[in-house]
XYZ file of C-alpha atoms in Angstrom:
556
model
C 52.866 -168.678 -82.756
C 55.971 -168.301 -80.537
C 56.339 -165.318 -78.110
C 59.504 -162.479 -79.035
C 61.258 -164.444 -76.380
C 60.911 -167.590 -77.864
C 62.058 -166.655 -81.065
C 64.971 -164.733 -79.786
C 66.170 -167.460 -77.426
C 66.497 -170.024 -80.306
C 68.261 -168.103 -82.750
C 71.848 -168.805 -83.601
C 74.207 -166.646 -81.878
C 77.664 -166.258 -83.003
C 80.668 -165.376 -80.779
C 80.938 -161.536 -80.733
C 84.496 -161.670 -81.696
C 83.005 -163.240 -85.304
C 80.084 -159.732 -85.396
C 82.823 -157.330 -84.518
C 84.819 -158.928 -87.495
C 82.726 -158.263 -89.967
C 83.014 -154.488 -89.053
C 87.025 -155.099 -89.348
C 87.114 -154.975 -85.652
C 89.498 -157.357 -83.094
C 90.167 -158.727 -79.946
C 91.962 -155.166 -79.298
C 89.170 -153.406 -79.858
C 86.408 -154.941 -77.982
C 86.249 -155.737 -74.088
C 83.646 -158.407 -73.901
C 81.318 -158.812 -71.604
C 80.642 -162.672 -71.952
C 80.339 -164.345 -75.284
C 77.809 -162.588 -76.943
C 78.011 -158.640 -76.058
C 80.651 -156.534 -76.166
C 81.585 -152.719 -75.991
C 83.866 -151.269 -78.146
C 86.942 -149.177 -76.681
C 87.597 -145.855 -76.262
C 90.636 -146.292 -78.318
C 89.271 -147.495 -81.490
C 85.880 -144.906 -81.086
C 88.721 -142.189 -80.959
C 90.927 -143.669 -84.019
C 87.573 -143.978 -85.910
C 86.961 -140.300 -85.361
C 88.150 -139.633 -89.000
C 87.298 -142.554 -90.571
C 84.715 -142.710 -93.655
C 81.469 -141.420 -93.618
C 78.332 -143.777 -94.021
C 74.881 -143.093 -95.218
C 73.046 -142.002 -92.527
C 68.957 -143.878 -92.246
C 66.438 -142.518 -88.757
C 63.689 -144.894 -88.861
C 61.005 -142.703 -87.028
C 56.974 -143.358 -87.003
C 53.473 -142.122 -86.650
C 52.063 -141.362 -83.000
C 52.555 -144.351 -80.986
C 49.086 -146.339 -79.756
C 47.992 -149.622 -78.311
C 47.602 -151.039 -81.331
C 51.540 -151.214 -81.931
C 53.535 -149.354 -84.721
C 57.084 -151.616 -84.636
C 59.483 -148.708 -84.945
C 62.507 -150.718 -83.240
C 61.584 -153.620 -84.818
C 61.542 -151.966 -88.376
C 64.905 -150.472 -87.810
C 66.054 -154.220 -86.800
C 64.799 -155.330 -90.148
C 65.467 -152.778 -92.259
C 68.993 -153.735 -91.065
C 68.738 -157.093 -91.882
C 67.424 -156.021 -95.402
C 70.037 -153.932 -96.220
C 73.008 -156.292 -95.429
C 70.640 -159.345 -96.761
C 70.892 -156.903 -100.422
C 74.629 -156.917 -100.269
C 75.273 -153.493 -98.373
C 77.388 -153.192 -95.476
C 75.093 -151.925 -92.731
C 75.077 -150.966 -88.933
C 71.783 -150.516 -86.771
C 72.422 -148.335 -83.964
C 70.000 -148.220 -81.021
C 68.921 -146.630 -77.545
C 69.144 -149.119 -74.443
C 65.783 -149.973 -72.836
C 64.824 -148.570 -70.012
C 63.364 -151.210 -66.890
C 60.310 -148.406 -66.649
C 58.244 -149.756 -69.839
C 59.483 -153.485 -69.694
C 58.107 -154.184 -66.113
C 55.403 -151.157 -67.138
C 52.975 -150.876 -70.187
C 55.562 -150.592 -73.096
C 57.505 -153.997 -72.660
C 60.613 -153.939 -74.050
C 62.658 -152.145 -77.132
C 64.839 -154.643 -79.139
C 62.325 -155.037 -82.054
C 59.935 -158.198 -82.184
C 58.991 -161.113 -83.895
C 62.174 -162.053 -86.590
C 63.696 -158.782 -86.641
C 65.086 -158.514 -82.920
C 68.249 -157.562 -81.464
C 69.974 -160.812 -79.056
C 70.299 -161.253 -76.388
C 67.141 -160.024 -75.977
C 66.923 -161.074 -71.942
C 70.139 -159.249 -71.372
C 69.361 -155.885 -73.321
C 66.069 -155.525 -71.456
C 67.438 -155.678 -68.541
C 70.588 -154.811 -67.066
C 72.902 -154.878 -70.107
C 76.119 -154.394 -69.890
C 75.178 -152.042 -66.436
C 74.817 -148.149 -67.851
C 72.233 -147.101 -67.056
C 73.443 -148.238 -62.928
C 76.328 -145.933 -64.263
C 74.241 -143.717 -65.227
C 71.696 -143.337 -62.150
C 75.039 -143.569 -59.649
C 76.694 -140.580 -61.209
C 73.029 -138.719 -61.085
C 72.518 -139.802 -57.138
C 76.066 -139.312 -56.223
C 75.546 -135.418 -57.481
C 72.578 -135.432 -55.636
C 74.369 -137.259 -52.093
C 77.093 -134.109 -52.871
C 74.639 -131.393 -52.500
C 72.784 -132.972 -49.044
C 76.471 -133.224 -47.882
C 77.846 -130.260 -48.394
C 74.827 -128.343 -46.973
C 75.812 -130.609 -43.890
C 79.177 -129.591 -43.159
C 78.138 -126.153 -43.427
C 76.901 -125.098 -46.889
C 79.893 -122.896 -47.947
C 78.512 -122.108 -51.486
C 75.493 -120.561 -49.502
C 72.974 -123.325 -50.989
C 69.041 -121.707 -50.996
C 67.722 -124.886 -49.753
C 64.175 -124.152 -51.907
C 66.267 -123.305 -54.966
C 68.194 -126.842 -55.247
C 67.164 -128.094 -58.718
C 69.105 -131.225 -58.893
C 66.762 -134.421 -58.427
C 67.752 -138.416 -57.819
C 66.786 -140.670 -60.144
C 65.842 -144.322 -60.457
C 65.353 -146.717 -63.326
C 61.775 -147.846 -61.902
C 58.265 -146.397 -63.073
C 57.856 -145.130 -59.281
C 55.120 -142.492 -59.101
C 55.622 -142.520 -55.169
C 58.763 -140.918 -56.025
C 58.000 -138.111 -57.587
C 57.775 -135.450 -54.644
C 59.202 -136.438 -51.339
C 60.960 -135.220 -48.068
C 64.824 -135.812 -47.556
C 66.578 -135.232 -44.400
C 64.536 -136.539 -41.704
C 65.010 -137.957 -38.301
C 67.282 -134.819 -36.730
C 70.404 -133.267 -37.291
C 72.542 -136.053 -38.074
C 70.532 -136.920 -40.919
C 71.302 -133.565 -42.663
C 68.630 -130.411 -43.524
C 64.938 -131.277 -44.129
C 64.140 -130.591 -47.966
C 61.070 -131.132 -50.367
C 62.947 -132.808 -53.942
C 61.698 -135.908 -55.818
C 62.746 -138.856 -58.129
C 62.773 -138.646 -61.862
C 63.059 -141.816 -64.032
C 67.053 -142.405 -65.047
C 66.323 -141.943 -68.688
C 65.186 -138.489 -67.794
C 68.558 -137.303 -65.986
C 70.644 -134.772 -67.697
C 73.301 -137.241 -67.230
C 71.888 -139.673 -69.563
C 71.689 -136.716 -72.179
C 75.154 -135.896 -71.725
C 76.204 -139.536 -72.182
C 74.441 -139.260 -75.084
C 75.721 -136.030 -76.604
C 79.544 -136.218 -75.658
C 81.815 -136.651 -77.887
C 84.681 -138.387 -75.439
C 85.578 -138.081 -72.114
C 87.056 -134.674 -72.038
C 83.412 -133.456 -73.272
C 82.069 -135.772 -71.268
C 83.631 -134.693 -67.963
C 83.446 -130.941 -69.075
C 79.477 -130.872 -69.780
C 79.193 -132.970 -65.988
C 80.858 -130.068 -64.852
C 78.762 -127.563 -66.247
C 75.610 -129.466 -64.743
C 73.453 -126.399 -62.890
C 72.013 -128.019 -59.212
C 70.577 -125.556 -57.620
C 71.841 -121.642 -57.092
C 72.458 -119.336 -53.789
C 71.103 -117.083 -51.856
C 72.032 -114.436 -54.341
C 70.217 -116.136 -56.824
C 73.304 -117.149 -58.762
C 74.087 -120.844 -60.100
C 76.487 -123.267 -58.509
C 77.273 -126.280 -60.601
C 78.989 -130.067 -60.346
C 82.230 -128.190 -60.797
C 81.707 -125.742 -57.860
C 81.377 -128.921 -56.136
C 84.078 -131.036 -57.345
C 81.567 -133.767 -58.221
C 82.334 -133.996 -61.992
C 85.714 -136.031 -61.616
C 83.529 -138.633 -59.669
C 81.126 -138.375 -62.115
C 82.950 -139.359 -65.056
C 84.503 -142.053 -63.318
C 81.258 -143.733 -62.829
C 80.621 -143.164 -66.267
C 84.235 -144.052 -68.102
C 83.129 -147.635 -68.871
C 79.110 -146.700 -69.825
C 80.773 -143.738 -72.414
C 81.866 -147.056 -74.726
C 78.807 -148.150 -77.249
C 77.784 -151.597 -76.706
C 78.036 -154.279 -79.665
C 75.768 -157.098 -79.945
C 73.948 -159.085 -83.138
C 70.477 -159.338 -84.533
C 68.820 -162.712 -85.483
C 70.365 -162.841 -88.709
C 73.821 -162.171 -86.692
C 74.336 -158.685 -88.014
C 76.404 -155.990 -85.958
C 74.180 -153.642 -83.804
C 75.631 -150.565 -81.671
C 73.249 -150.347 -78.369
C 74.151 -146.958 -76.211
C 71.949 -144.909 -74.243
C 68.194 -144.207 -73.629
C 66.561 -141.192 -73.077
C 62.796 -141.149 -73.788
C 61.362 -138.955 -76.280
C 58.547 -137.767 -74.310
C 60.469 -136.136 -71.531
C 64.168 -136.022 -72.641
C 65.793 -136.099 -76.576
C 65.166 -139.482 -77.645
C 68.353 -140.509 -79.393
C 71.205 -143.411 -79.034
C 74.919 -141.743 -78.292
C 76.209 -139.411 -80.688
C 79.691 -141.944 -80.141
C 77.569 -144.493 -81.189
C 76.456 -142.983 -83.975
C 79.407 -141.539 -85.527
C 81.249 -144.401 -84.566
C 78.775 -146.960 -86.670
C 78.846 -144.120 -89.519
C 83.064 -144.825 -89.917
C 82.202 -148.418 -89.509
C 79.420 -149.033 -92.257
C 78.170 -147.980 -95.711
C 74.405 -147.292 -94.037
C 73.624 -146.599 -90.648
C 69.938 -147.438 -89.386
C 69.008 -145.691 -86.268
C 65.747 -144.398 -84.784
C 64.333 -141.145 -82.744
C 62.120 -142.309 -80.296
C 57.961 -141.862 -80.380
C 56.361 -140.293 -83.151
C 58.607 -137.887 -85.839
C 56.299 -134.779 -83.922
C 58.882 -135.505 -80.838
C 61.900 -137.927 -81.835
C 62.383 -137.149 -85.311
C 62.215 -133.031 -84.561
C 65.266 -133.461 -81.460
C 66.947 -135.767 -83.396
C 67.234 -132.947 -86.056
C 67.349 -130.203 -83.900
C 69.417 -131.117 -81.191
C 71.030 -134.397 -82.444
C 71.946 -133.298 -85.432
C 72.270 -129.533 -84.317
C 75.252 -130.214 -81.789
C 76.858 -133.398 -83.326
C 76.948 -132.281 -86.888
C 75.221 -135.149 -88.346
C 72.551 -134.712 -91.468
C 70.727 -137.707 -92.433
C 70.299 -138.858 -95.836
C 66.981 -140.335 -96.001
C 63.621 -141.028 -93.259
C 61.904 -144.248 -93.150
C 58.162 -143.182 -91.049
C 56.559 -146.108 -89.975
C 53.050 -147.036 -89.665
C 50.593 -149.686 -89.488
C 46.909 -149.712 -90.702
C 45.646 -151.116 -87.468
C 47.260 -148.115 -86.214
C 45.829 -145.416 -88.511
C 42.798 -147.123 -88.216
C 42.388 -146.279 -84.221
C 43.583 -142.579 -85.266
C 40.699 -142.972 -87.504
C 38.227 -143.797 -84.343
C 37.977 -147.430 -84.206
C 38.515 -148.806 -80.827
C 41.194 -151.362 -79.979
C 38.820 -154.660 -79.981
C 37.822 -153.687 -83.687
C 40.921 -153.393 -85.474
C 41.241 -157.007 -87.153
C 38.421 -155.799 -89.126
C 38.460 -153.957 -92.001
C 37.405 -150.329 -92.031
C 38.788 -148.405 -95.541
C 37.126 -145.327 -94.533
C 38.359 -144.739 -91.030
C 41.710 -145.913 -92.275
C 41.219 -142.616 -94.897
C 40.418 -140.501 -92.055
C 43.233 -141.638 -89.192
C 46.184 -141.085 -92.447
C 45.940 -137.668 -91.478
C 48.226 -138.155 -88.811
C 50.520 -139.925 -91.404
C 50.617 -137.619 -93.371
C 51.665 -134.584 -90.714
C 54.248 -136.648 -89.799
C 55.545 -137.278 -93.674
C 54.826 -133.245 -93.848
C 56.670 -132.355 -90.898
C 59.797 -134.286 -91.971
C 59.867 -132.837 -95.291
C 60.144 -129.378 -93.823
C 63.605 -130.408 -92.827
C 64.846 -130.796 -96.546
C 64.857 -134.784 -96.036
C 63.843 -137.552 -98.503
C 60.761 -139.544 -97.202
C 59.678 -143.542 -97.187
C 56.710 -144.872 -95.752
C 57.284 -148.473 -94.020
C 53.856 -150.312 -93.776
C 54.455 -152.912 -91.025
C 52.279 -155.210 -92.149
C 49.899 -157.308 -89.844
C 47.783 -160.160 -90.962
C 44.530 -158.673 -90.388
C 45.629 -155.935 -92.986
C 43.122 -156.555 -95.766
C 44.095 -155.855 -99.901
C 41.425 -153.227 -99.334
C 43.149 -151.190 -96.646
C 46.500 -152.032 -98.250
C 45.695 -150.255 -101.500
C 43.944 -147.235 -99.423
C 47.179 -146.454 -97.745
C 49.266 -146.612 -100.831
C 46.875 -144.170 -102.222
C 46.786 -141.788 -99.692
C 50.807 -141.757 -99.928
C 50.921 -141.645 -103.831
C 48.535 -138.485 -102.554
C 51.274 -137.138 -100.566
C 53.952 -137.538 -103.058
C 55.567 -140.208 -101.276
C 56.254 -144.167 -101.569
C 54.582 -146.629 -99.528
C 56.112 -150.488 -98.948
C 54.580 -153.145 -97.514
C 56.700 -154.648 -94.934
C 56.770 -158.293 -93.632
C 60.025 -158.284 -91.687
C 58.296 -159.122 -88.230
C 57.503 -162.684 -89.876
C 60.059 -162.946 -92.347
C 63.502 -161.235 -90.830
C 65.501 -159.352 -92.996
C 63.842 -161.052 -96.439
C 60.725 -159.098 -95.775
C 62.047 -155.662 -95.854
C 63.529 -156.098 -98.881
C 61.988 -153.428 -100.748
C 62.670 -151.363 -98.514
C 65.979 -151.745 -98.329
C 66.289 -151.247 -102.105
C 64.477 -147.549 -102.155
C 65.835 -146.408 -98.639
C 69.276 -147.287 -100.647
C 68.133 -145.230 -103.690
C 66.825 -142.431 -101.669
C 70.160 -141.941 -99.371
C 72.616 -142.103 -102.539
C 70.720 -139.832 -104.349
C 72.414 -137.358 -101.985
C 69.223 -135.062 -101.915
C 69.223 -134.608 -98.580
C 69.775 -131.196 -97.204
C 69.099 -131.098 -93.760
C 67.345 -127.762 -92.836
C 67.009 -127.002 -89.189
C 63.558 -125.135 -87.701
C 64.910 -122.536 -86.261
C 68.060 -120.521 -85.834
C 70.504 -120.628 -82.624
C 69.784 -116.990 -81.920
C 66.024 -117.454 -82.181
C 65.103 -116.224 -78.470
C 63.674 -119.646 -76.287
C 59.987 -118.662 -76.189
C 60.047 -118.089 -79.930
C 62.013 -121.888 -80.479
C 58.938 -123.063 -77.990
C 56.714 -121.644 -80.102
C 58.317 -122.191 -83.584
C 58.101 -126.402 -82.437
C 54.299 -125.782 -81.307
C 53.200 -124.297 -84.570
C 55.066 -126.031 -87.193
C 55.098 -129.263 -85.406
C 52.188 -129.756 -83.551
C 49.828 -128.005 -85.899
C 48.940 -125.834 -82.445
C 47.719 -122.587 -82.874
C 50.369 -121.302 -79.992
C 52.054 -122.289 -76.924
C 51.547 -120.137 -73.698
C 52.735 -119.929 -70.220
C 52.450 -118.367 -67.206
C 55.067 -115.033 -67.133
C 56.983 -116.834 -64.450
C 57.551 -119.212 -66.740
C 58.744 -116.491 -69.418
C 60.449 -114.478 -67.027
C 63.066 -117.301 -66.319
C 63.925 -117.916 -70.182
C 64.420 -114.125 -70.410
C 67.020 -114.776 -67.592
C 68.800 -117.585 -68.991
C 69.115 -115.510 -72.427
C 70.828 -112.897 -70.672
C 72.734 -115.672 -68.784
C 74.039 -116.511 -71.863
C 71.641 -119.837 -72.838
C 69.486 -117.876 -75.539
C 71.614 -119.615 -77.765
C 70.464 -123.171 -76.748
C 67.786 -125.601 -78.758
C 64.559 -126.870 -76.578
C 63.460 -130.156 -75.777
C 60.134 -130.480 -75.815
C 58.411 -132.419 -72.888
C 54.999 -133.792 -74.133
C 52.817 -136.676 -74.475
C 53.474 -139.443 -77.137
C 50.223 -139.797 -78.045
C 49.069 -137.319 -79.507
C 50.034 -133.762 -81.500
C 48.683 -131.771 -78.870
C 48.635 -132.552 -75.205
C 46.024 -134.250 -74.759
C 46.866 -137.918 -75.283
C 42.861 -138.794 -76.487
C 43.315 -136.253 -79.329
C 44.315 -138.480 -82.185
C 44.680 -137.812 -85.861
C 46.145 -134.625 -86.634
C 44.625 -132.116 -83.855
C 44.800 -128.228 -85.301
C 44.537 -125.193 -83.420
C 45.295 -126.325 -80.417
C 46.984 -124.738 -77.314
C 50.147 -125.949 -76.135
C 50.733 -125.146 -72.279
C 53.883 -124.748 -70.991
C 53.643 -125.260 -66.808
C 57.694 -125.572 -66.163
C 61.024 -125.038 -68.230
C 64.629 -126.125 -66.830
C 67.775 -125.677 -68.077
C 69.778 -128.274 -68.616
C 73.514 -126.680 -69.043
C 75.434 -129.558 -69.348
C 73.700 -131.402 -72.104
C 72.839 -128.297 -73.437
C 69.412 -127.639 -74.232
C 66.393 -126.086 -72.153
C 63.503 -128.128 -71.584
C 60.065 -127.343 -72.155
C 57.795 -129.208 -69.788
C 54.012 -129.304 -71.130
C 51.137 -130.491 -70.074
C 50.564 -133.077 -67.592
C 53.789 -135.156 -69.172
C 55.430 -136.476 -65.754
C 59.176 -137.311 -65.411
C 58.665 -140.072 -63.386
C 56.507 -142.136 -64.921
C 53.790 -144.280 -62.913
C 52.755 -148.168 -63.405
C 49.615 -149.297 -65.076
C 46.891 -151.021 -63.441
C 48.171 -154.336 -64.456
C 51.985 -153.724 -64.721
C 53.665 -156.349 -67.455
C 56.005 -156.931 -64.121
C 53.229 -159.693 -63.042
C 53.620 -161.947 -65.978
C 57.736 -161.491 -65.774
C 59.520 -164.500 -64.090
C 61.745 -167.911 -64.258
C 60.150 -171.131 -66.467
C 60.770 -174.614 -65.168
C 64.372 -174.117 -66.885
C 65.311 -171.203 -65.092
C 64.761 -168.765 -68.300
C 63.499 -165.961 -68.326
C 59.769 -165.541 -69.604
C 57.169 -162.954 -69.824
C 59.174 -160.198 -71.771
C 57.885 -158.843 -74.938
């Protein structure tokens, strides 16, 4: 049994010049960053603007748990499968974040035989956006300290200032702290914090503009803090948002590199799911979607929080619709969902198997509510037994959907085969009709609350009337119109992260809401959900380091 980094260090690469080719792409178009990554200019992103249209595939999943559900890795060889079955296909997916790979997580360029190469680089620092990224955030942030040094002519309320540095790091000794100290050369004393990079509206923005112009413009619409009149004052007011998208002219191109199988994958952006909207670039996306004749991407977490922003604020700004939804699962999963504990689930257990589908099968529910065809991907594990196999299938013959067993981590692209075949069927059946949850002019506590009920299965979400008092503000701001983004734990429909299956009834509080102007959305912070994550006990950091070769080892 070979580790993910074993396998991806021995497969075959091929030059990048020979992957962009197979997407008609040249030399002209790429600016390479070594031999086997590359991004793709602005120049041929903008003359692909009205090129053809692909089918468009989100690979989304059950509740995440310990047990492992393979999301990435399903999109990787769902990939593989399609171009393996003679279609012309392009994966397109987020950039990992440092946070979960020296964290709990590990990385996020699939596993096993369906992985994205090089798989060292991706996890790490790339081709350097998210740097980009965090250095636009913290240079904003340097701006506002600065300019309430030298005098603070836009009248700055110093406990108003909204705007927060970030840092690619699970650091939960970030999270509140004290700026300014050591006298007056040092600047004006102030209580502000870290958030994780993946978490700053500037990632979001990367992720939703459509090219630099909208890029620069939604910078500049970035709200930091407001005055002693209680009014806002944004990037713009302080000629940040030229800076800004000068960091962040190289990090707005999509970044090409191959799977195993040497098949063209877009990599661009990374905001979680949990705490921001979970999606790669809208340029990727649109871009791959004028490039191929299916597009695999993912929404990240479970459908109850990637799959719902992907549609409602993905989808919702950049016009997309896709054409068919592959939910993963696995039974080891289900089975936990079902009450079996971690150390059990190589064992078979039919009945709690039964019981832990339920959160399958509010997922599959959920997704249908958006007018989109559904597939079930089994990721199959070897402890799976014919038993459990043939229990799923019925519970999703139940549900009125199909359920394949997938073997991809083993087998690469041959083992997703099936899959490939219906996802196919299902997207050129063109019965997709992409319904959104709620309307633009629903007011915010009612989108809140539209997303806890239909989503969540929660009986309502409440909050504190400061908390409702500020969206009333922002509607007559003129941000009514704006979807939400939904902070909240992974784990679980509710917010409480022990509450697996398919919790009813619940509560959803709302503690904090914050608009996010430039991105455009407002979001809903519930729970305990933290933006700056913390390290486990044993962080996967302390098995990361250098072999006798001087290669990298430890990442998974």
């Amino acid at each position: 049994m070979y580790s993910d980094i074993e396998i991806a260090r021995a497969a075959q690469k091929r030059p990048i010049i020979e992957i962009a080719a197979k997407l008609n792409l040249g030399s002209d178009d790429l600016l390479p960053y070594g031999h086997d990554k590359a991004k793709l200019t602005h120049n041929v992103v903008n003359r692909l603007k009205s090129g053809r249209k692909g089918k468009l595939i989100l690979v989304t999943s059950i509740n995440p748990t310990p047990a492992g559900e393979g999301k990435t890795t399903t999109s990787v060889g769902l990939g593989d499968a399609l171009n393996k079955i003679g279609k012309k296909a392009v994966i397109c997916l987020r950039e990992p974040s440092l946070g979960p790979n020296f964290g709990m997580k590990g990385g996020a360029a699939g596993g096993g035989k369906s992985q994205v190469i090089p798989m060292e680089d991706i996890n790490l620092h790339f081709t350097g956006d998210f740097h980009a990224i965090s250095s636009a955030n913290n240079l904003l942030a340097a701006m506002i300290d600065n300019h309430i040094h030298w005098g603070n002519s836009l009248r700055f309320d110093t406990r108003r200032i909204s705007w927060r540095r970030v840092v690619d790091m699970n650091d939960r000794a970030l999270r509140d702290i004290t700026v300014a100290l050591g006298g007056p050369s040092n600047g004006y004393p102030r209580e502000t914090g870290f958030d994780i990079s993946v978490a700053s509206e500037v990632m979001a923005i990367l992720c939703l503009a459509e090219d630099l112009t909208d890029l620069k413009a939604r910078l500049a619409r970035i709200i930091v803090g407001y005055n002693l009149d209680k009014q806002p004052i944004t990037a713009a007011d302080l000629k940040a948002d030229g800076a800004m998208t000068a960091l962040l002219k190289d990090a707005l191109q999509p970044n090409l590199v191959q799977t195993i199988e040497n098949n063209p994958v877009l990599i661009h952006g990374g905001p979680f799911a949990n705490i921001a909207h979970g999606c790669n670039s809208v340029i990727a996306t649109k871009t791959a979607l004028a490039l191929g004749d299916y597009v695999v991407t993912e929404a990240g977490f479970g459908a109850d929080l990637g799959a719902e922003k992907f549609f409602n604020i993905k989808c919702r700004k950049a016009g997309l619709s896709p054409d068919a939804v592959v939910v993963v699962a696995t039974i080891r999963a289900l089975k936990m969902n079902g009450g079996v504990p971690k150390s059990e689930l190589s064992t078979g257990n039919a009945e709690a198997l039964k019981k832990g589908s339920s959160n399958l099968i509010r997922h599959i529910r959920n997704v249908q509510k958006f007018g989109l065809p559904v597939v079930v991907a089994i990721n199959h594990f070897a402890s799976d037994t014919h038993e459990e196999i043939a229990v799923l299938n019925d519970v999703c013959n139940e549900a009125g959907v199909k359920a394949i067993l997938c073997r991809h981590w083993s087998e690469g692209g041959a083992g997703a085969e099936d899959l490939a075949y219906e996802v196919a069927k299902l997207a050129d059946n063109n019965d997709a009709e992409l319904q959104l949850l709620y309307e633009d002019s629903l007011p915010l506590w009612e989108k809140i609350q539209t997303v806890a009920r239909e989503i969540y299965g929660a009986e309502q979400a409440r909050a504190e009337p400061s908390v409702l008092k500020q969206l009333e503000q922002w509607e007559r701001d003129g941000f009514g119109h704006l979807p939400v983004c939904m902070a909240k734990t992974q784990y679980s429909f509710s917010v409480d992260p022990t509450a697996l299956g398919a919790p009813s009834g619940h509560i959803v509080p709302v503690r904090e809401v914050k608009l996010s102007a430039g991105a455009g959305f407002i979001v809903a912070i519930c729970g305990n959900i933290m933006t700056m994550p913390g390290l486990p006990r044993t962080p996967a950091a302390e098995h990361i380091g250098l072999n006798h070769n001087n290669e990298i080892q430890g990442l998974f």
